[in-house]
Short mmCIF file of C-alpha atoms and ligand atoms in Angstrom, two decimals:
data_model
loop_
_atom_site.label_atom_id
_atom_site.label_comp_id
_atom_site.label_asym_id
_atom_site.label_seq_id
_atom_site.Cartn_x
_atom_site.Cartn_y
_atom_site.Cartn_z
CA UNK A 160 0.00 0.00 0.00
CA UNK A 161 1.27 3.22 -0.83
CA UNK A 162 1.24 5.80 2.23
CA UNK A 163 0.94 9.46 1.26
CA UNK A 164 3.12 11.62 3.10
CA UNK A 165 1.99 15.15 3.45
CA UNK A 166 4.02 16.59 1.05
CA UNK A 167 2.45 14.93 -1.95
CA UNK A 168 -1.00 15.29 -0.67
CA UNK A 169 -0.92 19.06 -0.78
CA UNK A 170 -0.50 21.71 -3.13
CA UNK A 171 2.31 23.43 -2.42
CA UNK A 172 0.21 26.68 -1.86
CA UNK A 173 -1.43 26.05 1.36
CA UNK A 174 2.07 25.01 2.65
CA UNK A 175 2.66 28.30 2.08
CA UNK A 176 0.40 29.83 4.91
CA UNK A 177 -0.31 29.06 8.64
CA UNK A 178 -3.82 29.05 10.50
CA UNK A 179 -4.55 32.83 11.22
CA UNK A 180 -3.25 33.13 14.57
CA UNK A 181 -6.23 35.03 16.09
CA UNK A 182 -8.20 32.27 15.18
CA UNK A 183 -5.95 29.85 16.78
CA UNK A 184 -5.98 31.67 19.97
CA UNK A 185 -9.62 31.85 20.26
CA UNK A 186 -10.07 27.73 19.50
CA UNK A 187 -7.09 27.58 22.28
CA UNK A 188 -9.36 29.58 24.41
CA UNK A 189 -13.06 28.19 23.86
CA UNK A 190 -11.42 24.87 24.98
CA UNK A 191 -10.02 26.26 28.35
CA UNK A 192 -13.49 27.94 28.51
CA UNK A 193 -15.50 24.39 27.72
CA UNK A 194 -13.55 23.07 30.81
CA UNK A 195 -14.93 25.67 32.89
CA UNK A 196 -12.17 28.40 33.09
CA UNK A 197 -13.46 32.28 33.71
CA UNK A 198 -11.55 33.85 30.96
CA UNK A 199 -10.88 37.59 30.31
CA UNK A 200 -11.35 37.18 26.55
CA UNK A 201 -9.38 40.66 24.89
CA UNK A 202 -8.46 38.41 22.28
CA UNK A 203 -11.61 39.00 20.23
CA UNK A 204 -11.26 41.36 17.07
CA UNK A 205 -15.02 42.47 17.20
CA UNK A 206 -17.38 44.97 18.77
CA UNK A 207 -19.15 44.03 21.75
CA UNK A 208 -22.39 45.39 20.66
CA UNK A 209 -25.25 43.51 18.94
CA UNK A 210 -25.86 44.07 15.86
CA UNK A 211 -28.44 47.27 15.18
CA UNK A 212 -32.23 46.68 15.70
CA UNK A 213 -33.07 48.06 12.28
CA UNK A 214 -30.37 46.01 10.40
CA UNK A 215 -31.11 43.09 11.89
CA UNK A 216 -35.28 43.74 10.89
CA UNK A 217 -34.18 44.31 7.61
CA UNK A 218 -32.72 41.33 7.23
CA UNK A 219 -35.47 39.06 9.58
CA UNK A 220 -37.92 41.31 6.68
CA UNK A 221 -35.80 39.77 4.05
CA UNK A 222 -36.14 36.39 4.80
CA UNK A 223 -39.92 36.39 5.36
CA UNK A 224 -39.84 37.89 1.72
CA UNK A 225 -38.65 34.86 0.49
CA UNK A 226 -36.02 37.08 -0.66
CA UNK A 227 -33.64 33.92 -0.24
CA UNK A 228 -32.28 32.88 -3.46
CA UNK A 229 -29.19 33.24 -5.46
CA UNK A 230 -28.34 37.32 -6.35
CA UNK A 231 -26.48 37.94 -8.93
CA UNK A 232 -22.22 37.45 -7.82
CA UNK A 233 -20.78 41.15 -7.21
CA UNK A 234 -24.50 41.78 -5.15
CA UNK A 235 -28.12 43.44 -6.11
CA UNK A 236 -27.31 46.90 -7.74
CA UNK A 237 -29.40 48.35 -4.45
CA UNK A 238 -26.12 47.05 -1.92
CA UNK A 239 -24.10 48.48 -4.42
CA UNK A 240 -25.72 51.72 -5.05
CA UNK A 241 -25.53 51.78 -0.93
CA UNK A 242 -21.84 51.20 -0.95
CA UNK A 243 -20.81 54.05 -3.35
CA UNK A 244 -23.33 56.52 -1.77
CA UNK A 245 -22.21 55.74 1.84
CA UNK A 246 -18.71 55.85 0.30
CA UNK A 247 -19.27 58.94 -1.77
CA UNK A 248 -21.08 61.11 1.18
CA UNK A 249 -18.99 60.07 3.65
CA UNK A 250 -15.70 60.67 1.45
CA UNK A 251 -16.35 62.45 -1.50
CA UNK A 252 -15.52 59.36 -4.11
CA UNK A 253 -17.00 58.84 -7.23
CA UNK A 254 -17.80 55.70 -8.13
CA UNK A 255 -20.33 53.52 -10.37
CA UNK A 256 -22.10 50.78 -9.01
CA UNK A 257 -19.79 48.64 -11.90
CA UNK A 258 -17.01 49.77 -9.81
CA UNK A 259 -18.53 48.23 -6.56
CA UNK A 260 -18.36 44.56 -5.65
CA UNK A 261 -20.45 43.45 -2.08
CA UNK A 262 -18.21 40.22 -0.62
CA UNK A 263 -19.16 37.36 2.26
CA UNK A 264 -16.97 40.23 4.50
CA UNK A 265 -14.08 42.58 4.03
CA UNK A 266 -11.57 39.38 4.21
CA UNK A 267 -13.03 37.73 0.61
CA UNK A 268 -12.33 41.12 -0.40
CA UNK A 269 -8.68 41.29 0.54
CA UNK A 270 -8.29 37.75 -0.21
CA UNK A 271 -9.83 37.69 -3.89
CA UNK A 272 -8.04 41.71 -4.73
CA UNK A 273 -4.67 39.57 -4.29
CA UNK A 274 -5.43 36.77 -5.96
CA UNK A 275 -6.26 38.95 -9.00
CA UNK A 276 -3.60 41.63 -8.66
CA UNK A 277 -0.35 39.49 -7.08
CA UNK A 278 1.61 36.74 -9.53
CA UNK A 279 4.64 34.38 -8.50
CA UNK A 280 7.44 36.85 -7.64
CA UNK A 281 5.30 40.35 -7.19
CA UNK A 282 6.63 41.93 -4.58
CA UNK A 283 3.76 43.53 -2.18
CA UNK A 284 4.81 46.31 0.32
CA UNK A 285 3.66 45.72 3.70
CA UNK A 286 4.15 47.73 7.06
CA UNK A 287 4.75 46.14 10.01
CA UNK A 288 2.95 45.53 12.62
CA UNK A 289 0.12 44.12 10.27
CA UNK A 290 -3.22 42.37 10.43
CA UNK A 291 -1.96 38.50 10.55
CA UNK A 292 -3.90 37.81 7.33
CA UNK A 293 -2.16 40.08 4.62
CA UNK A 294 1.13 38.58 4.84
CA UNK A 295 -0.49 34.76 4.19
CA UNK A 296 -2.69 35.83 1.85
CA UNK A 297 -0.17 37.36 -0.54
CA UNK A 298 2.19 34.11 0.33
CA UNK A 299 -0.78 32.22 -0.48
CA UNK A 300 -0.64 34.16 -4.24
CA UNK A 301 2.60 33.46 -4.89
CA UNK A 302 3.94 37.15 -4.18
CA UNK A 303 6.81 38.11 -2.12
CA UNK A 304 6.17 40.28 0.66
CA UNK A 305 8.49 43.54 1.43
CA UNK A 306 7.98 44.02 5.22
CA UNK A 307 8.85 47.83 6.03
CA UNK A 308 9.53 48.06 9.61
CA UNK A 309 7.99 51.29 11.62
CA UNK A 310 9.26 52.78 14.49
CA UNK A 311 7.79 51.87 17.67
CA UNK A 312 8.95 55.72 18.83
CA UNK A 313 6.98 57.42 16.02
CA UNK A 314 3.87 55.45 17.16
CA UNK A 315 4.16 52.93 14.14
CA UNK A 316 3.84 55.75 12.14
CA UNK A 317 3.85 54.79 8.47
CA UNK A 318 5.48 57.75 6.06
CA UNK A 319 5.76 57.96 2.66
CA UNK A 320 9.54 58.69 2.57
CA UNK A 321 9.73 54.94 3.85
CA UNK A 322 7.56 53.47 1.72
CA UNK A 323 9.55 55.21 -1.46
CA UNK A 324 12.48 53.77 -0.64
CA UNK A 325 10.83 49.66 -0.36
CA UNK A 326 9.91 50.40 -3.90
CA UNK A 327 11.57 48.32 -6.42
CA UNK A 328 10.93 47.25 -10.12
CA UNK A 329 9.33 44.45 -8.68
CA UNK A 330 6.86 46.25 -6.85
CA UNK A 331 2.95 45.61 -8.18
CA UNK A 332 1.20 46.23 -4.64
CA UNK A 333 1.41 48.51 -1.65
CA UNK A 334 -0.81 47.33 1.58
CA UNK A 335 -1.99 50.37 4.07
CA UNK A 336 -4.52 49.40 6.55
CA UNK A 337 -5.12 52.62 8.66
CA UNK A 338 -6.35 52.93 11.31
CA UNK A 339 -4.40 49.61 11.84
CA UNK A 340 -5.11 46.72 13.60
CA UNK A 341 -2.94 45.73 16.00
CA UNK A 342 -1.68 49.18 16.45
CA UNK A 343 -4.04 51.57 15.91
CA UNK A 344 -1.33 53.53 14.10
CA UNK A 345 -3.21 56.41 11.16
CA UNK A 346 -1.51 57.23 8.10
CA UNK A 347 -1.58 61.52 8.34
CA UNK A 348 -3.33 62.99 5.41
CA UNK A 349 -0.26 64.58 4.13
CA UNK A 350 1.21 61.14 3.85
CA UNK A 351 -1.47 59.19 2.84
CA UNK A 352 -2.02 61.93 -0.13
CA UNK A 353 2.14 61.51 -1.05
CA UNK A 354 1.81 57.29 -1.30
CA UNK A 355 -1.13 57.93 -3.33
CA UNK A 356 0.80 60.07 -5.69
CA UNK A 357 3.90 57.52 -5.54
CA UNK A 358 1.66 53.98 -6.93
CA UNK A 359 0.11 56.23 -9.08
CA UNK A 360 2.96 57.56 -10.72
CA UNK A 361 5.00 54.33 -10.96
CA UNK A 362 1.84 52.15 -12.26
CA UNK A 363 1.39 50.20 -8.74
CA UNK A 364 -1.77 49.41 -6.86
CA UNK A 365 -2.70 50.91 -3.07
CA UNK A 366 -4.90 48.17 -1.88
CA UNK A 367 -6.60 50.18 1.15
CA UNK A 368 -7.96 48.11 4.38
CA UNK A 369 -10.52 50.49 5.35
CA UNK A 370 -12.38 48.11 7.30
CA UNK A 371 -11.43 50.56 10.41
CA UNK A 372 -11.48 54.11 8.65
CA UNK A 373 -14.70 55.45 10.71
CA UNK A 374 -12.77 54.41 14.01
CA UNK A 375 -10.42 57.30 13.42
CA UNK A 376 -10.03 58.61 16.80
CA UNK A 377 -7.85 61.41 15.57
CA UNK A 378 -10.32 64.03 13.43
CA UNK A 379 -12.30 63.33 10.70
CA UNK A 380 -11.91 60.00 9.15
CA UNK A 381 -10.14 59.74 5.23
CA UNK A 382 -9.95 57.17 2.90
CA UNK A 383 -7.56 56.87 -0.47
CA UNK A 384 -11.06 56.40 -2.70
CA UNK A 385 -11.32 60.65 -2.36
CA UNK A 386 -8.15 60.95 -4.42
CA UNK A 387 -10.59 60.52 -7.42
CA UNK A 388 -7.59 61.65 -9.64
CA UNK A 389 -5.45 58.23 -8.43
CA UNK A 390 -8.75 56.07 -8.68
CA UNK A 391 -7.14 53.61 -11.55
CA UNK A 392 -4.50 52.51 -8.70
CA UNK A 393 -6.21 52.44 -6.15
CA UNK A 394 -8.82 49.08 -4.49
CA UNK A 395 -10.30 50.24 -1.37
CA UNK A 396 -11.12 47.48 1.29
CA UNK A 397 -14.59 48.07 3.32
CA UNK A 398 -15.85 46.16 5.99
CA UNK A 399 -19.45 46.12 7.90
CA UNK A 400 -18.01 44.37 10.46
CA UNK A 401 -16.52 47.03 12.97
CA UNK A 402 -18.78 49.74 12.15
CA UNK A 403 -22.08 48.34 12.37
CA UNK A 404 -21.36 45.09 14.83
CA UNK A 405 -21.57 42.72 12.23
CA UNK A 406 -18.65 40.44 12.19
CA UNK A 407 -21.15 37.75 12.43
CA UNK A 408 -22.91 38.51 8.93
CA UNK A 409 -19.69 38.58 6.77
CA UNK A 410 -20.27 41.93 5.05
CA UNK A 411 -17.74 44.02 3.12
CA UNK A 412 -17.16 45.15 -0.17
CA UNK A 413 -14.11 46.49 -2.85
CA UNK A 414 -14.28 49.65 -4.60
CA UNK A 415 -11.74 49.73 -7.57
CA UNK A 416 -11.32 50.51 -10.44
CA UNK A 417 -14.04 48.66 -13.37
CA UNK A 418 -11.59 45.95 -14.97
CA UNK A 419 -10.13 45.11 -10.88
CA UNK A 420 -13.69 44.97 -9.61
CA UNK A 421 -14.99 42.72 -12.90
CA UNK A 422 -12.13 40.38 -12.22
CA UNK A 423 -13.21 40.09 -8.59
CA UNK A 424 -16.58 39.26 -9.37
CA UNK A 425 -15.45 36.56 -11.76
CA UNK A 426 -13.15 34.95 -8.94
CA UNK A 427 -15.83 35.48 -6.97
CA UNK A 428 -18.35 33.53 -9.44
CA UNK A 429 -16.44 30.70 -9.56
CA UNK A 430 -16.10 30.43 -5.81
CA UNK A 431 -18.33 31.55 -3.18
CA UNK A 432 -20.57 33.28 -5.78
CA UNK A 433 -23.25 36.31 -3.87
CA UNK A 434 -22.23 37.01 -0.45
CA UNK A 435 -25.67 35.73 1.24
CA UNK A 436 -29.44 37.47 -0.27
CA UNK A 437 -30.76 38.86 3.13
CA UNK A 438 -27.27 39.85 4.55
CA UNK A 439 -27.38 42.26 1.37
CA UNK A 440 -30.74 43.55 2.82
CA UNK A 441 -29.37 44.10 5.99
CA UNK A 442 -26.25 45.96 4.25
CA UNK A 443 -28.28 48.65 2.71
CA UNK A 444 -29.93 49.01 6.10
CA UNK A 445 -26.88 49.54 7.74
CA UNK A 446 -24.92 51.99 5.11
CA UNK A 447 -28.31 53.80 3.70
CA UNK A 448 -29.77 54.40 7.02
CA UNK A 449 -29.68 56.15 10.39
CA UNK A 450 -25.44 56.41 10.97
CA UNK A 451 -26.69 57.85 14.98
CA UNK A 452 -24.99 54.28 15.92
CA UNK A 453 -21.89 54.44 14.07
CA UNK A 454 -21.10 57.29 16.11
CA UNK A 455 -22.06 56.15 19.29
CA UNK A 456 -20.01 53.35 19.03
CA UNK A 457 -17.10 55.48 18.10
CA UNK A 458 -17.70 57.68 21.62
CA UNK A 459 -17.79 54.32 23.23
CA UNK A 460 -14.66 52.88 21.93
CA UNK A 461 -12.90 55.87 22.72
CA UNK A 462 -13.85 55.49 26.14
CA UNK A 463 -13.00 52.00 26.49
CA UNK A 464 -9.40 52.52 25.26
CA UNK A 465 -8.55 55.57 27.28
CA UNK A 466 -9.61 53.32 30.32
CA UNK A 467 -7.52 50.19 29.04
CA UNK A 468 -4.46 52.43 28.11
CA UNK A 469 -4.49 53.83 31.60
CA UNK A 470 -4.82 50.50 33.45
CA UNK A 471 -1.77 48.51 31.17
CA UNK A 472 0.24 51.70 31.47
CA UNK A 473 -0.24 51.14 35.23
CA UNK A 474 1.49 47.55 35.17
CA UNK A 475 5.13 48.45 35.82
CA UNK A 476 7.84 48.04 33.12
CA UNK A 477 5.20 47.94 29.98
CA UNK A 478 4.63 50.77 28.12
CA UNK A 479 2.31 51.11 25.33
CA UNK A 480 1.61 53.38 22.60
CA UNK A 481 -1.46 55.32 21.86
CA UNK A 482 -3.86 53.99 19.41
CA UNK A 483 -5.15 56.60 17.00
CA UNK A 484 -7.47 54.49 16.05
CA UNK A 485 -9.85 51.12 15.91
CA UNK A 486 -10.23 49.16 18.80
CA UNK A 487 -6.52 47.31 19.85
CA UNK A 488 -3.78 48.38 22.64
CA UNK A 489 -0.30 47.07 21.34
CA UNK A 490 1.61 47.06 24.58
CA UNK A 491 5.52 46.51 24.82
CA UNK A 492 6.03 43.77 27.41
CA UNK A 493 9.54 43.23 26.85
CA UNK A 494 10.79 43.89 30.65
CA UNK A 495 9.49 40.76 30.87
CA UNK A 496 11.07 38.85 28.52
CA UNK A 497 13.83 36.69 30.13
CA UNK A 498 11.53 36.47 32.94
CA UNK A 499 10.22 33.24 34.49
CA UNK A 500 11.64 30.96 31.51
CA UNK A 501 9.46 32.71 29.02
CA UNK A 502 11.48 33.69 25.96
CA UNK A 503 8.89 34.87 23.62
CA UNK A 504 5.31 37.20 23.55
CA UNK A 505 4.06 33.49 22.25
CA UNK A 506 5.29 31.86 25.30
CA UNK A 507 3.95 34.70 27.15
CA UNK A 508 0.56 35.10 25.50
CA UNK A 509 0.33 31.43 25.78
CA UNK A 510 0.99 31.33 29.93
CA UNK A 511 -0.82 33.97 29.96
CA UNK A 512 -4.06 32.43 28.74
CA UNK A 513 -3.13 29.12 30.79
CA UNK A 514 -2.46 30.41 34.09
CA UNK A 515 -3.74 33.96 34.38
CA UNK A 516 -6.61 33.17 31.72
CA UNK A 517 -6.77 35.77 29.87
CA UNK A 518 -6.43 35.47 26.21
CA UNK A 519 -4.51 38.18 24.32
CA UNK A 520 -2.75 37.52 20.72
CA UNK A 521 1.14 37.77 20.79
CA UNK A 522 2.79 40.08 18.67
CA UNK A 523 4.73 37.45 16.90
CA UNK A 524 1.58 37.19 14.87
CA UNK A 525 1.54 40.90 13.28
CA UNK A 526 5.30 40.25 12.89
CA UNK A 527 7.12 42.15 15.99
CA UNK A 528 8.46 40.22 18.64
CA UNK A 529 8.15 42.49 22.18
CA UNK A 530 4.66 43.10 22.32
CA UNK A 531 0.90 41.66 22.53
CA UNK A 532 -2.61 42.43 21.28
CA UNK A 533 -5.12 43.14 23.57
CA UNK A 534 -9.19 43.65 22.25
CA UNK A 535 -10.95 46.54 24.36
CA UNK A 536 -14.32 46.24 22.97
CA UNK A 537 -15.14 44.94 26.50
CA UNK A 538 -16.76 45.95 29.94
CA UNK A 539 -15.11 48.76 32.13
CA UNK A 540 -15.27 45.56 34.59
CA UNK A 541 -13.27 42.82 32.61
CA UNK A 542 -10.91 45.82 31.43
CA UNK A 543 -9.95 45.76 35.10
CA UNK A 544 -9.96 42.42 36.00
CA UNK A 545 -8.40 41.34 32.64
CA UNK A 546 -5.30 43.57 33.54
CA UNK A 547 -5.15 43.43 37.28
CA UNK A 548 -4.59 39.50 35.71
CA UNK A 549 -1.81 40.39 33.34
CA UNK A 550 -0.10 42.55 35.91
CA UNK A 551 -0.74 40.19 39.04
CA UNK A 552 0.71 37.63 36.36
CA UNK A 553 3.96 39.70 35.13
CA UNK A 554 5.26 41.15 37.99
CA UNK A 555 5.18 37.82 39.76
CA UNK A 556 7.35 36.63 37.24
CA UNK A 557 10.60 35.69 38.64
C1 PLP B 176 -7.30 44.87 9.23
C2 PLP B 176 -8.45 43.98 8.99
N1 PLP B 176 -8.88 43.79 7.73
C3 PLP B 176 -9.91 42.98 7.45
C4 PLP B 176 -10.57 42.31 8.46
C5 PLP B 176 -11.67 41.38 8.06
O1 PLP B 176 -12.91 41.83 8.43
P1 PLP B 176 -14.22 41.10 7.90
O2 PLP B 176 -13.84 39.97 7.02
O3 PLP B 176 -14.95 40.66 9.11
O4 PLP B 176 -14.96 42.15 7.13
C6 PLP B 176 -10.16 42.45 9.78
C7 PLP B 176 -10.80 41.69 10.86
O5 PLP B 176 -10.31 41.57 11.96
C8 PLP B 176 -9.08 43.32 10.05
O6 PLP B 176 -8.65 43.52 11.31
#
């Protein structure tokens, strides 16, 4: 009998990416939780708020319709025309519902933009820290990923003069995902206006991760799609899932330019096909209706991470930067590396979770090595028991 070994049941593609560690971490942490463990869960990339009343009725109103079929793949021209009108209020873009495509969430957006854009050997800019995803994804493709390293000093701060100099020949694809997750670093206007000026000039594509741009905590939030001008380089990223507490739903879109966005849908067609019929009901709910809640959860989130920044800038020896945006503190714990036998933010995420139970994301994971990702869309109350954990934890670290 012939055994298979791994290596020649696989395509050598998905050897070329890992589970996405956040993912990981919360399947490490619903088991600990199935035995009966009271976690502090600030591993969790979501809101904590449900979903909107008048989404959700749309969609409850949607099914009761019947309105349960197949749509046709990019989404009904309605979600559409709701994505560039949101988009086009909101930002001041310009696009045609041909240059809209609605996805099963802002990740099959990402993913399939990629997978249309990226061949063997592209190389695709990427800042670090980044969202664990884009740096798989773009392995995934085939394309080479340029990791430009930010200063933890300058707040992660991503400039143009850096991402100039990454540029090579080889260069097809820039990544920017501001606000950022883990981070919550902003690209400044200025900037953001110079990189748009740089890909357009040298014939490469800004893919923009928007899926946090209207949890801008710094002024009034901007994306790349205003640069009208720069529209044939650019693919912005959008996501329902942070600003209307929908992570559940898989809602997000792409808005680029009409050749990007028909290739998308034909990727799309022969994969997932339409992101699910009602889900597009309760999309044009969300983005053509009352935007009272976006805001409020804004205030909120604000809230919650001044209160977590103070209490993890109260454990001694971590420091931590301040988020200028979506809903992550990316504290330095590297006084404690060394510590207790544990060499590495994985070994310390990971005791962490086991013996202090509370489940963070190590920084390994967004590619830095001295830090770890902690969720605040939480209560005041688990804020404060979550890092009187971590602190009780680390300082008793011998
Ligand atoms: C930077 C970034 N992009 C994209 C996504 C994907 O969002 P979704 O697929 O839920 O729209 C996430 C989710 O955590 C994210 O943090």
């Amino acid at each position: 009998m012939t055994v298979l070994t791994p290596s020649k049941i696989f395509a050598d593609r998905i050897g070329r990416i890992e589970v996405s560690a956040t993912m990981a971490v919360a399947a490490e942490a619903a088991k600990l939780r199935a035995q009966g463990a009271n976690l502090v869960d600030f591993g969790a990339g979501e809101p904590h708020f449900p979903t909107p009343r008048h989404i959700k009725d749309a969609a409850i109103a949607a099914i009761d319709a019947n309105f349960t079929r197949y749509t046709v793949v990019p989404g009904i021209p309605d979600v559409r025309k709701a994505i560039v009108e949101r988009h086009a209020t909101d930002f001041g873009s310009d696009y045609d519902i041909s240059e809209a495509i609605f996805t099963t969430g802002g990740k099959q957006a990402l993913f399939n933009t990629i997978q249309v854009l990226v061949d063997h050997g592209d190389e695709v800019i990427l800042p670090v820290p980044y969202w664990v995803s884009f740096k798989d994804i773009i392995q995934y493709a085939g394309g080479k990923v340029v990791f430009l390293e930010t200063n933890e000093a300058e707040s992660f701060r991503i400039t143009a003069d850096a991402i100039e100099k990454a540029i090579t020949p080889k260069t097809k694809a820039i990544i920017l995902n501001s606000p950022s997750n883990p981070a919550g670093s902003v690209v400044s206007a200025e900037d953001l206006e110079r990189i748009v000026h740089l890909a357009h000039d040298r014939n490469i594509f800004l893919i923009l991760d928007e899926c946090y741009v209207y949890l801008n905590y710094t002024g009034k939030p901007v994306s790349g799609g205003s640069y009208t001008w720069a529209k044939d380089h650019i693919v912005v990223l959008g996501s329902l899932s942070k600003t209307y507490a929908m992570t559940g739903w898989r809602a997000g879109f792409a808005l680029g330019p009409r050749p990007i966005v028909a290739a998308l849908s034909k990727l799309q067609s022969q994969s997932t096909s339409n992101a699910t019929s009602f889900v597009q009901k309760g999309a044009i709910a969300a983005l053509a209706g009352s935007q009272e809640c976006v805001e409020a959860f804004r205030a909120e989130f604000i809230d919650l991470r001044d209160h977590m920044l103070a209490k993890v800038r109260e454990i001694p020896g971590v420091t931590c930067t301040t988020p200028q945006g979506a809903f992550y503190v990316y504290p330095n714990i590297s006084a404690y590396l060394g510590k207790g036998g544990i060499k590495t933010a994985t070994e310390l995420a990971t005791r962490l979770l086991h013996e202090a139970h509370v489940v963070t994301v190590p920084g390994e994971a967004f590619g830095t090595r001295e830090h770890i990702r902690i969720s605040y869309p939480v209560t005041k109350q688990n804020i404060d028991e979550g890092t009187r954990r971590i602190g009780e934890f680390l300082t008793g670290l011998k």
